[in-house]
Coordinates of N, CA and C in Angstrom, one line a residue:
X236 N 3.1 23.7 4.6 CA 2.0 23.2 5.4 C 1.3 24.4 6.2
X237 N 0.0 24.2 6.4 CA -0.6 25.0 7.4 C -1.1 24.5 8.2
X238 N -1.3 25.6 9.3 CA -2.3 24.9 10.7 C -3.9 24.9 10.4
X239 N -4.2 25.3 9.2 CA -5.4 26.0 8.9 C -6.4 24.6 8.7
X240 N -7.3 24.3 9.4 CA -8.2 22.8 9.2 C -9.2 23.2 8.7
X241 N -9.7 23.6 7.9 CA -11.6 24.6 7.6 C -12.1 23.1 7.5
X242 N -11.5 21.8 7.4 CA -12.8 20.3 7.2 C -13.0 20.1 7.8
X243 N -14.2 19.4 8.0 CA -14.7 18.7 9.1 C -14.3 17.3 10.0
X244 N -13.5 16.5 8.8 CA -12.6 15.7 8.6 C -11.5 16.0 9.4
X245 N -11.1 16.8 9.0 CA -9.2 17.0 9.7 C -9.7 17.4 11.0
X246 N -10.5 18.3 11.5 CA -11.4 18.3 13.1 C -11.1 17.1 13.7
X247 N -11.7 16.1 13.3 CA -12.1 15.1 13.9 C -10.7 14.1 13.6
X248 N -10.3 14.1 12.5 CA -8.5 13.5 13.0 C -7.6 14.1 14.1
X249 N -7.5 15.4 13.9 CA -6.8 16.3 14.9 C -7.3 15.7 16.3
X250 N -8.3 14.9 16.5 CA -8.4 15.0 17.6 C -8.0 13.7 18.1
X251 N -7.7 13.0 17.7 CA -7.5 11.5 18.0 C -5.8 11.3 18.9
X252 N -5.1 12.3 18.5 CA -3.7 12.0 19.5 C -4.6 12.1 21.1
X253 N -5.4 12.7 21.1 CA -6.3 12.8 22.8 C -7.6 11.8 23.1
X254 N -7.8 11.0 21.7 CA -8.6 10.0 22.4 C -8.0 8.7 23.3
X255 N -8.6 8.1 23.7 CA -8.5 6.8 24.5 C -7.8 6.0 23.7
X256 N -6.6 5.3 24.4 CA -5.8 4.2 23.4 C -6.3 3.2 23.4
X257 N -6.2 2.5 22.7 CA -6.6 0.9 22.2 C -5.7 0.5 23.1
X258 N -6.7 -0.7 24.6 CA -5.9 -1.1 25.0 C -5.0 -2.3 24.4
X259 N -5.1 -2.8 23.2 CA -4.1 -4.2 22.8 C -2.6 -3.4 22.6
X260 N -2.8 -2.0 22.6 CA -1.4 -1.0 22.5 C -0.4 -1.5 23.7
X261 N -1.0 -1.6 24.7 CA -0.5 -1.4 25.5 C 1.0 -2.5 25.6
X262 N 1.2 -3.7 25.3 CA 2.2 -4.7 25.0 C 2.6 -4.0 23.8
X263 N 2.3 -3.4 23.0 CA 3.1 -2.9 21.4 C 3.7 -1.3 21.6
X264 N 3.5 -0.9 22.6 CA 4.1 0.3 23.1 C 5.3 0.1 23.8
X265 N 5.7 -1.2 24.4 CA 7.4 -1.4 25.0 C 7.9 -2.3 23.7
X266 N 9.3 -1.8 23.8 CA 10.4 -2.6 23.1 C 11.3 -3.9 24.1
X267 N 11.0 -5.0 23.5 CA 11.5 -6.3 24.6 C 12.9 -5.4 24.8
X268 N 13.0 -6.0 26.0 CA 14.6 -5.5 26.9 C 15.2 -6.3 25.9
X269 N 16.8 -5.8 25.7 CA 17.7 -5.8 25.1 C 18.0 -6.0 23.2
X270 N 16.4 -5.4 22.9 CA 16.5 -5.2 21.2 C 16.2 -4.0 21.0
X271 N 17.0 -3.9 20.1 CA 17.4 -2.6 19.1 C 16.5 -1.9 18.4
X272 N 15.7 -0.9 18.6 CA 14.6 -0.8 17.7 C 14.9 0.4 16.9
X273 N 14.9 0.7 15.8 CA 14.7 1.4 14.9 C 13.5 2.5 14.4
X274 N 13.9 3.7 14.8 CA 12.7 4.7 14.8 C 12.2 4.4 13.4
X275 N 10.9 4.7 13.1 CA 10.1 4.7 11.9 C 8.8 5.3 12.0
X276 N 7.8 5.6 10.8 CA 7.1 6.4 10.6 C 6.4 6.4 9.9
X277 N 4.7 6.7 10.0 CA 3.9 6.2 9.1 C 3.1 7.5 8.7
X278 N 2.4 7.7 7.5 CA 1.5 8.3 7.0 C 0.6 8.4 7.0
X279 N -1.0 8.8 8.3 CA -1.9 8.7 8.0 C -2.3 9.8 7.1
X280 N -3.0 9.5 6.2 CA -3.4 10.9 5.4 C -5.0 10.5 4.7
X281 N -5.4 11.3 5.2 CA -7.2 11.4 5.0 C -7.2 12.5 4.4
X282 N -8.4 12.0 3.4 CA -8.2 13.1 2.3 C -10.2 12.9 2.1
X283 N -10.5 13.7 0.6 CA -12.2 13.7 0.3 C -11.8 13.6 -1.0
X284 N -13.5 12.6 -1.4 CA -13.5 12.7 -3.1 C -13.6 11.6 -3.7
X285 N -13.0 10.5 -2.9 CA -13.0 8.9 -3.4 C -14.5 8.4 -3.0
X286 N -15.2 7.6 -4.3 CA -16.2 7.0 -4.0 C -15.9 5.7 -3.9
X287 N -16.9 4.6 -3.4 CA -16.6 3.6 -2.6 C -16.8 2.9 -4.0
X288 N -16.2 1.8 -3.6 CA -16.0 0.8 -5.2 C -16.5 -1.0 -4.7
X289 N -16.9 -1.1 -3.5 CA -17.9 -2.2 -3.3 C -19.2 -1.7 -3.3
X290 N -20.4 -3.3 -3.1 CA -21.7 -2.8 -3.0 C -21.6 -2.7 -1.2
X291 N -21.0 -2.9 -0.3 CA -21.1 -2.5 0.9 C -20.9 -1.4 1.4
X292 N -19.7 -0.7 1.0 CA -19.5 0.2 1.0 C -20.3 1.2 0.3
X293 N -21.1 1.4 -0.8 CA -21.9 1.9 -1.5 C -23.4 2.1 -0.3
X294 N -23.4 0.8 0.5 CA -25.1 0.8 1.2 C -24.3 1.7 2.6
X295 N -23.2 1.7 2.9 CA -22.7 2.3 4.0 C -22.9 3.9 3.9
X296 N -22.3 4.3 2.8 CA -22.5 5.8 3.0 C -24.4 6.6 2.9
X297 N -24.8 5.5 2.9 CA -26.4 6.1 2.5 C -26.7 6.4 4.3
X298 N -25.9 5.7 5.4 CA -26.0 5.4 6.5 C -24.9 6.5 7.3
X299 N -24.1 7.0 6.6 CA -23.1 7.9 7.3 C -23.5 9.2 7.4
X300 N -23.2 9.9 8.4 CA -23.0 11.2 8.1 C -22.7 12.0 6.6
X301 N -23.2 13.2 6.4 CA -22.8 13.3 5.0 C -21.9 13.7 4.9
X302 N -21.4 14.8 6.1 CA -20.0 15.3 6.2 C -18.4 14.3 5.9
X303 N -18.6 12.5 6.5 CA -17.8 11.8 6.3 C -17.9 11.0 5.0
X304 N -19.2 10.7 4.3 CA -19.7 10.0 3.4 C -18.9 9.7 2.5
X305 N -17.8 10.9 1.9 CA -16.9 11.0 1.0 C -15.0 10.9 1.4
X306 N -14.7 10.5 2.5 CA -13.7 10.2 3.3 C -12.9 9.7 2.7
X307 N -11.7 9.7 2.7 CA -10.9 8.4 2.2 C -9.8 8.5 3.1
X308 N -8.5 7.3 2.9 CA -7.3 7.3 2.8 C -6.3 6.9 2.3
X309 N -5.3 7.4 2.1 CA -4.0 6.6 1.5 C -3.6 5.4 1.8
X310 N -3.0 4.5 0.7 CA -2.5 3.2 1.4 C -2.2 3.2 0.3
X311 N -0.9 2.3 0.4 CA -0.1 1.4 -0.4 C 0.1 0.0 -0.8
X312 N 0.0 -0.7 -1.5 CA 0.5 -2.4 -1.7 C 2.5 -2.5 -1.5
X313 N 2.9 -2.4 -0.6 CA 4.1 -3.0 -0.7 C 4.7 -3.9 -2.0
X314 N 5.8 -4.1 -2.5 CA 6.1 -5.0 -3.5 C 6.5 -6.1 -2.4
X315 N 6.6 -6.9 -3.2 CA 6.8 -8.4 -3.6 C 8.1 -9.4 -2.7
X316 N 8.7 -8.7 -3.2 CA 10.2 -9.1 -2.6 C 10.6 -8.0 -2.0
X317 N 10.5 -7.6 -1.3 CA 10.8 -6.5 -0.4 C 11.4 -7.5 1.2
X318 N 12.5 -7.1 2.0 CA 12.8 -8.0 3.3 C 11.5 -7.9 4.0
X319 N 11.0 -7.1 4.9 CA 10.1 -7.1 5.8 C 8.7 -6.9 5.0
X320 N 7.5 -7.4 5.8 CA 6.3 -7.0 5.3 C 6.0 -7.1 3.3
X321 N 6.6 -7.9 3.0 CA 7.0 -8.0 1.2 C 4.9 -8.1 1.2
X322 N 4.5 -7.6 -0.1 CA 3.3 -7.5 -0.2 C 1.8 -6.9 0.5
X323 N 2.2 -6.4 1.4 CA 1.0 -6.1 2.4 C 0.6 -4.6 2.4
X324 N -0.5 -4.8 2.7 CA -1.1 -3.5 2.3 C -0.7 -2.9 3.5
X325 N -0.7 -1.2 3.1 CA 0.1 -0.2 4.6 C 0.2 1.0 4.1
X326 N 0.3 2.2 5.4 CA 0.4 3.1 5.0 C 1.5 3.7 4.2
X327 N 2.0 4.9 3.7 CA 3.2 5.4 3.1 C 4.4 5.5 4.7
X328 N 5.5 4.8 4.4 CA 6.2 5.6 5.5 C 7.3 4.7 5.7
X329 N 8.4 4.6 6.8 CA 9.3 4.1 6.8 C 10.5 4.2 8.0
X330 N 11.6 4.0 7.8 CA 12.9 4.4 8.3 C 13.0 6.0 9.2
X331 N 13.1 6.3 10.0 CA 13.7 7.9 9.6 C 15.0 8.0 10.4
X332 N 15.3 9.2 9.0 CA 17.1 8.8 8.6 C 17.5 10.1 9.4
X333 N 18.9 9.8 9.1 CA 19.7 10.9 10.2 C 19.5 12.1 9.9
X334 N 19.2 12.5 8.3 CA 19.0 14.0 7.9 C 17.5 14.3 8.1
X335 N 16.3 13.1 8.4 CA 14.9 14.1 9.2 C 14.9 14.7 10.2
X336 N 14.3 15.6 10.5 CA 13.9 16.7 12.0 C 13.1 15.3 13.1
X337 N 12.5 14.4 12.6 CA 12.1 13.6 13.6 C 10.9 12.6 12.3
X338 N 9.8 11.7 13.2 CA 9.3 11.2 12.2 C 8.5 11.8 11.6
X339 N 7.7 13.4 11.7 CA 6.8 13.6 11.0 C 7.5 13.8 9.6
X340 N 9.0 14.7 9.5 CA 9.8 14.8 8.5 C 9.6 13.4 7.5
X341 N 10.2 12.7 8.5 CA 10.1 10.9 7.7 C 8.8 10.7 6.8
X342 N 7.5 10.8 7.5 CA 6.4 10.3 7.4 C 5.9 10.9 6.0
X343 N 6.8 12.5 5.4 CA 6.3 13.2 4.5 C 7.4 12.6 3.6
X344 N 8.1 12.4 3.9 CA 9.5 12.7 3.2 C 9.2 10.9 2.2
X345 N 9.1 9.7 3.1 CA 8.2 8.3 3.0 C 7.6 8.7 1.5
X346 N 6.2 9.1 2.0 CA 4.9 9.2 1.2 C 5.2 10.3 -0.3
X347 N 6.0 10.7 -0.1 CA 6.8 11.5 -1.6 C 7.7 10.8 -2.5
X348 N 8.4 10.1 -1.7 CA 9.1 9.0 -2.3 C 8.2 7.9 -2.2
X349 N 7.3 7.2 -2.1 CA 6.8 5.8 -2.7 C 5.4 6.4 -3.1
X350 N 4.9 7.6 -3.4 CA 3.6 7.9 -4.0 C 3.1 9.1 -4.5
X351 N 4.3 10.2 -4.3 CA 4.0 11.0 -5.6 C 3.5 12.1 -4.8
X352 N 3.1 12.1 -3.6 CA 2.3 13.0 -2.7 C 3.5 14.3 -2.4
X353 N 2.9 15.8 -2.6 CA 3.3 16.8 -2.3 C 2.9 17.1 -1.2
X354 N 4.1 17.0 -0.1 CA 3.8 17.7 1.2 C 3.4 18.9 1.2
X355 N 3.9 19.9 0.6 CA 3.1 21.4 0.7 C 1.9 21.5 0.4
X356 N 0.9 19.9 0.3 CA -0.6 20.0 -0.1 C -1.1 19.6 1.5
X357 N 0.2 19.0 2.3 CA -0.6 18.1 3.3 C -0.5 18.5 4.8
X358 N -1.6 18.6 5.5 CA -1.6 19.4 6.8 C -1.5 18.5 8.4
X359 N 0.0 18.6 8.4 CA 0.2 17.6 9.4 C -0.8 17.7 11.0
X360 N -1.6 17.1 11.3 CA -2.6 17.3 12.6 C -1.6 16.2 13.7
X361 N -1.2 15.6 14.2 CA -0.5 15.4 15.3 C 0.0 14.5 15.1
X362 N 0.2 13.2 16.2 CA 1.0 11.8 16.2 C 0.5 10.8 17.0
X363 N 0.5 10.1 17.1 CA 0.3 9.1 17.8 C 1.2 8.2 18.4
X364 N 1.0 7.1 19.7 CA 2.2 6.9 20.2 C 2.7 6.1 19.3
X365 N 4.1 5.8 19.6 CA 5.0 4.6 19.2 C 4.4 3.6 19.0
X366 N 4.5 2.7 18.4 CA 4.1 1.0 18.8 C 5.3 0.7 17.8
X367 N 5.6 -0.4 18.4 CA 6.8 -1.8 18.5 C 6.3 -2.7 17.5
X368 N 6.7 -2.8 16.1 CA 6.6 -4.1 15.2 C 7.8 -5.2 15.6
X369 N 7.5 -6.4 16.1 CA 8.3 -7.2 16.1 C 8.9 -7.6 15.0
X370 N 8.4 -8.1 13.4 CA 8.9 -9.1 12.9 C 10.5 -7.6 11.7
X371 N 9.9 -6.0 11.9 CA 11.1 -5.2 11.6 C 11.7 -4.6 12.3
X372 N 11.6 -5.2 13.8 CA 12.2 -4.3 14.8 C 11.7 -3.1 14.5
X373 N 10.7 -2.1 13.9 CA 10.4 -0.5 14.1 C 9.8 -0.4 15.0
X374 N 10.5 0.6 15.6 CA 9.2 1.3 16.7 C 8.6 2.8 15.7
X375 N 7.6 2.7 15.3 CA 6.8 3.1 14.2 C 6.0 4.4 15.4
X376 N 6.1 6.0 14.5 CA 4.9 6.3 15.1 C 4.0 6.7 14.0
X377 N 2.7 6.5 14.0 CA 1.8 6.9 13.3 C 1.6 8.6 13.0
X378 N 1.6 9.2 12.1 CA 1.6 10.6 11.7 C 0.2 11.0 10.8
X379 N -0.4 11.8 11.9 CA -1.7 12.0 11.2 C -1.8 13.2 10.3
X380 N -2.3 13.1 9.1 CA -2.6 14.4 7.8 C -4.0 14.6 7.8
X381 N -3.4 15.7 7.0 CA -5.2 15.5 6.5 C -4.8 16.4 5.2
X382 N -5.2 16.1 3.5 CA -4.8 16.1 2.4 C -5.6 17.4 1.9
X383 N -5.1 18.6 2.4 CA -6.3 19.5 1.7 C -5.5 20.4 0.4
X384 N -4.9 19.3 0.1 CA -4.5 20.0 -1.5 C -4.2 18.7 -2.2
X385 N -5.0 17.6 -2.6 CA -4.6 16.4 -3.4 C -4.5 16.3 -4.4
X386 N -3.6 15.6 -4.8 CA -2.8 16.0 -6.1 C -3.1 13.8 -6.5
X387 N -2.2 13.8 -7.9 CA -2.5 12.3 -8.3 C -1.3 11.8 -7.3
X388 N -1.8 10.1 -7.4 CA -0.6 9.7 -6.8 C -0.4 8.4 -7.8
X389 N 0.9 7.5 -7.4 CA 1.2 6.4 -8.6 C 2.2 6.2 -7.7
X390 N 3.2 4.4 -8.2 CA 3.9 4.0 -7.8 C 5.1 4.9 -8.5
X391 N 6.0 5.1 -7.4 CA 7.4 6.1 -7.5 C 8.7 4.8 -8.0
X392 N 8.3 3.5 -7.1 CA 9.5 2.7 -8.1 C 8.8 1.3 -7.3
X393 N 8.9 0.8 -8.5 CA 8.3 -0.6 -8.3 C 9.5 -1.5 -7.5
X394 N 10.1 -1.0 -7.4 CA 11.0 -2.3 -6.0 C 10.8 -2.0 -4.1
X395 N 9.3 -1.1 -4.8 CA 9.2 -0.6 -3.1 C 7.7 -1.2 -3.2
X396 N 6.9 -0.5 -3.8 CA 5.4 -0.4 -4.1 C 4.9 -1.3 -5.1
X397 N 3.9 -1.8 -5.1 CA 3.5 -2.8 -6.2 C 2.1 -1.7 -6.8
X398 N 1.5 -0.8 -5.9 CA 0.4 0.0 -6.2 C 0.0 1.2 -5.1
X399 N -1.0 2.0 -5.3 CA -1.0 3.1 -4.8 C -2.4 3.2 -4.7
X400 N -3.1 3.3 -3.3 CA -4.7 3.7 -3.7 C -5.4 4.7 -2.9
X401 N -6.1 5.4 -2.8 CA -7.3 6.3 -2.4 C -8.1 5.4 -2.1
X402 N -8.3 4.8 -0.4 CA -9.5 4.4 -0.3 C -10.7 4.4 0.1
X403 N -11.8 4.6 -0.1 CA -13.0 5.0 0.6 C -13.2 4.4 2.0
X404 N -13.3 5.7 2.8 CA -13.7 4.8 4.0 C -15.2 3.9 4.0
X405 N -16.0 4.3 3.5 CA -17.2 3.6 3.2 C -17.1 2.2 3.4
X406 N -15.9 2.2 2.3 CA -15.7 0.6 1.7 C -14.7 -0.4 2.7
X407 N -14.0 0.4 3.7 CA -13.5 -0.3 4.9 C -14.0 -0.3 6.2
X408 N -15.5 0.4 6.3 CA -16.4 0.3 7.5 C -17.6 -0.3 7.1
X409 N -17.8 -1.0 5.8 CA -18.6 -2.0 5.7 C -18.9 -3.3 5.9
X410 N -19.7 -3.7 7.4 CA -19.9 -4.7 7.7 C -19.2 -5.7 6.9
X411 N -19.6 -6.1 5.6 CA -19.5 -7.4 4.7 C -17.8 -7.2 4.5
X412 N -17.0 -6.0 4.4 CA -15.9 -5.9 4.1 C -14.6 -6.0 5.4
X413 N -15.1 -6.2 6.6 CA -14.2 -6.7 7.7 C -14.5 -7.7 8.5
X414 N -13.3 -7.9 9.4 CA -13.7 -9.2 9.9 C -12.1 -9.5 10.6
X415 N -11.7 -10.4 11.1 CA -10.5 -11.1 12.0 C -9.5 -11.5 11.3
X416 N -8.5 -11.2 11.7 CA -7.4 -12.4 10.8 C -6.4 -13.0 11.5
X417 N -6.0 -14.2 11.4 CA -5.3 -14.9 12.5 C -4.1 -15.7 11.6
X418 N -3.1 -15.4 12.4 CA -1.7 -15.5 11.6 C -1.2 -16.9 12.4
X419 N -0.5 -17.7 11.0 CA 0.2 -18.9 11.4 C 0.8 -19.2 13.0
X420 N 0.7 -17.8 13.0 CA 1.3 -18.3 15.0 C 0.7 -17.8 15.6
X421 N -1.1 -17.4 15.4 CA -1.7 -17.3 16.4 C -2.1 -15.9 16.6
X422 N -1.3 -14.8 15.8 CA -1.2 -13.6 16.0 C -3.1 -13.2 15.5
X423 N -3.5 -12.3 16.3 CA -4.7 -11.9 15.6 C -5.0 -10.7 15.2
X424 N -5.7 -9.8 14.3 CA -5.8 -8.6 14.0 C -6.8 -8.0 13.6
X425 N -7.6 -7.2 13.4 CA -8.4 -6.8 12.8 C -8.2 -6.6 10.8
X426 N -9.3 -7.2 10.1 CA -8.9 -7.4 8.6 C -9.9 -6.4 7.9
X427 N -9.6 -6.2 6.8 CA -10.5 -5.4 6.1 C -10.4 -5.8 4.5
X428 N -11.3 -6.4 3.8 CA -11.1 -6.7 2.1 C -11.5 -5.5 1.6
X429 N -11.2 -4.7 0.6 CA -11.7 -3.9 -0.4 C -11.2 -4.7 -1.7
X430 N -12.2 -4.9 -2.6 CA -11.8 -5.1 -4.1 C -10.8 -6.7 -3.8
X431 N -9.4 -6.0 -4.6 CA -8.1 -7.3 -4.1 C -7.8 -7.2 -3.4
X432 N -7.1 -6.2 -2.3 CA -7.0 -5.4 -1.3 C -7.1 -6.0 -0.2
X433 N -6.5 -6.5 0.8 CA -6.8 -7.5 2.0 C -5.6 -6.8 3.3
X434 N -6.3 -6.2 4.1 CA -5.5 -4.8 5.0 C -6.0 -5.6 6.3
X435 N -4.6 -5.6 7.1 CA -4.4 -6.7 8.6 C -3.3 -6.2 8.9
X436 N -3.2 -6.5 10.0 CA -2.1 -6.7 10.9 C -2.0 -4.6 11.9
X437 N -0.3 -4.1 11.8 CA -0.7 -3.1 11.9 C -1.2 -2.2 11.7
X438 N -1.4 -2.0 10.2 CA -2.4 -0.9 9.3 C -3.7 -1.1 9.8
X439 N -4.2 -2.3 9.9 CA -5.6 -2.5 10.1 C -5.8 -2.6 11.5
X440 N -5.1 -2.4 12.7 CA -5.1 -2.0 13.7 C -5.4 -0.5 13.8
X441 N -4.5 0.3 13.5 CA -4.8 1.6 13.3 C -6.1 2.0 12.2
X442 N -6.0 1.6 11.4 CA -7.8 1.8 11.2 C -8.6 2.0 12.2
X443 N -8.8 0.4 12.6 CA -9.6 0.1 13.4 C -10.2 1.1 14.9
X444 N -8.9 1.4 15.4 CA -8.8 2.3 16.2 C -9.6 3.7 15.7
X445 N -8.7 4.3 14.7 CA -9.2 5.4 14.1 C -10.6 5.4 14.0
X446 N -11.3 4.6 13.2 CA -12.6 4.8 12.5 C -13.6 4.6 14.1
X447 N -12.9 3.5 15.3 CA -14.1 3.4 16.3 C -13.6 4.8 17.2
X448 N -12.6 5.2 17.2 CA -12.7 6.6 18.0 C -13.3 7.8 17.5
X449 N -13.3 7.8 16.0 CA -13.8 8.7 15.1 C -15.5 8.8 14.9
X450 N -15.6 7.6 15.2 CA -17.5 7.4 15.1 C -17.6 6.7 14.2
X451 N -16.6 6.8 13.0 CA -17.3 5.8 12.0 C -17.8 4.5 11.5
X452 N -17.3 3.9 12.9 CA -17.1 2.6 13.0 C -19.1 1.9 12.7
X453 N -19.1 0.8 11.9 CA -20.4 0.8 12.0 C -20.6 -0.8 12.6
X454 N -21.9 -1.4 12.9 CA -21.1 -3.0 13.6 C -20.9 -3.5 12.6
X455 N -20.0 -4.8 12.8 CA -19.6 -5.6 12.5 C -19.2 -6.8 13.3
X456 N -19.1 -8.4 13.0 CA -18.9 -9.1 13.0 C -17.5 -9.6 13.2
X457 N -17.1 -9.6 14.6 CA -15.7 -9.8 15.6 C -15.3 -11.0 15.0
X458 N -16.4 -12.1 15.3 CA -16.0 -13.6 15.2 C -16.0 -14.2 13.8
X459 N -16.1 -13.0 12.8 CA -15.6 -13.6 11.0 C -14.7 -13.6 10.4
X460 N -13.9 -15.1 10.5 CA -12.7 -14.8 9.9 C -12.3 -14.2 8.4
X461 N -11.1 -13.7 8.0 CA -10.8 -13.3 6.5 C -9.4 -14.0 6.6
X462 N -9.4 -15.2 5.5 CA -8.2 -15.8 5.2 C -7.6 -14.8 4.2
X463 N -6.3 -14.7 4.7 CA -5.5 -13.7 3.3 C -4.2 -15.2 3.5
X464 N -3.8 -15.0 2.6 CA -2.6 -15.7 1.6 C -1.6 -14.9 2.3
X465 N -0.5 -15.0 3.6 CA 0.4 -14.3 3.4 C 1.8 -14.9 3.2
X466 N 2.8 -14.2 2.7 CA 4.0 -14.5 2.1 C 4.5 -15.1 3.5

């Protein structure tokens, strides 16, 4: 890894451990008194090169910046039968175990094991706080990249991953492509469709955050719901 950022991209990620928190963080930043939470670690990794694969995303980048126009990120489809989170779209990442240095270690170590990604391509830019998943007990921190040597990626073993994608930011700051999602108990989150693709809960929190600190955020419509099917 280097410290070296020449994109204009990783600039503007590097900077987000110092933007303004999303205040709905603020209840997902404590662990309820007397539960056990389990350190974990996620992969943001922004990368260039992916073109947008809706027609919304397609009319978005005519509207972007040209420097971001070509943006992407990594995500994952969870498998199926997996205990926690079984099918949901999310970043690479996980557990971190007693032999990582801490979660950035995790965050790389994750995303190499469920996607094929070579850390010595990927330029770790900072962290973000903790936040508290109830339904896996993680207290997860977000780990921001930025991908200046990308290589292919693919599912590493199908009892983790169901799929592996490069997605255009275009195509998840397009008006027509987000919107609300509200869970059997009320829970609500920000949603995003690409393609089959239906991204909520925490991943689509951190988006959310990301792209409106980052600028890329374009409007959209708060009060439209997106029903997803979840397990």
């Amino acid at each position: 890894m280097t410290a070296c950022r020449p994109d204009p991209i990783a600039d503007a990620v590097a900077g987000l451990p110092e933007a303004p928190p999303d205040p709905r963080w603020e209840t997902m930043r404590r662990v309820p008194v007397g539960t056990r939470a389990r350190d974990a670690a996620v992969l943001m990794l922004f990368g260039r090169g992916t073109a947008p694969v809706t027609d919304g995303g397609r009319r978005a980048v005519r509207t972007m910046a040209r420097q971001w126009a070509d943006a992407d990120v990594l995500l994952l489809q969870r498998a199926g039968g997996l205990r926690h989170h079984a099918g949901q779209v999310a970043f690479p990442g996980g557990g971190v175990d007693a032999a990582d240095g801490g979660p950035v270690d995790a965050a790389l170590r994750e995303a190499e094991e469920e996607t094929g990604v070579e850390p010595a391509g990927v330029d770790v830019l900072g962290t973000l706080t903790p936040l508290y998943i109830p339904p896996s007990r993680f207290l997860v921190t977000p780990v921001l990249a930025w991908w200046r040597e990308p290589g292919a990626v693919h599912v590493m073993d199908a009892g983790e991953s169901e799929s592996v994608h490069r997605v255009a930011i275009p195509d998840l700051i397009a008006a027509e492509n987000r919107g609300v999602f509200t869970g059997r108990t009320g829970f609500t989150s920000p949603a995003f469709t690409v393609g089959t693709l239906a991204i909520w809960g925490f991943t689509a929190t951190l988006l959310d955050f990301a792209f409106d600190r980052l600028g890329w955020a374009a409007e959209w419509d708060s009060n439209r719901t997106i029903d997803i099917d979840v397990p």
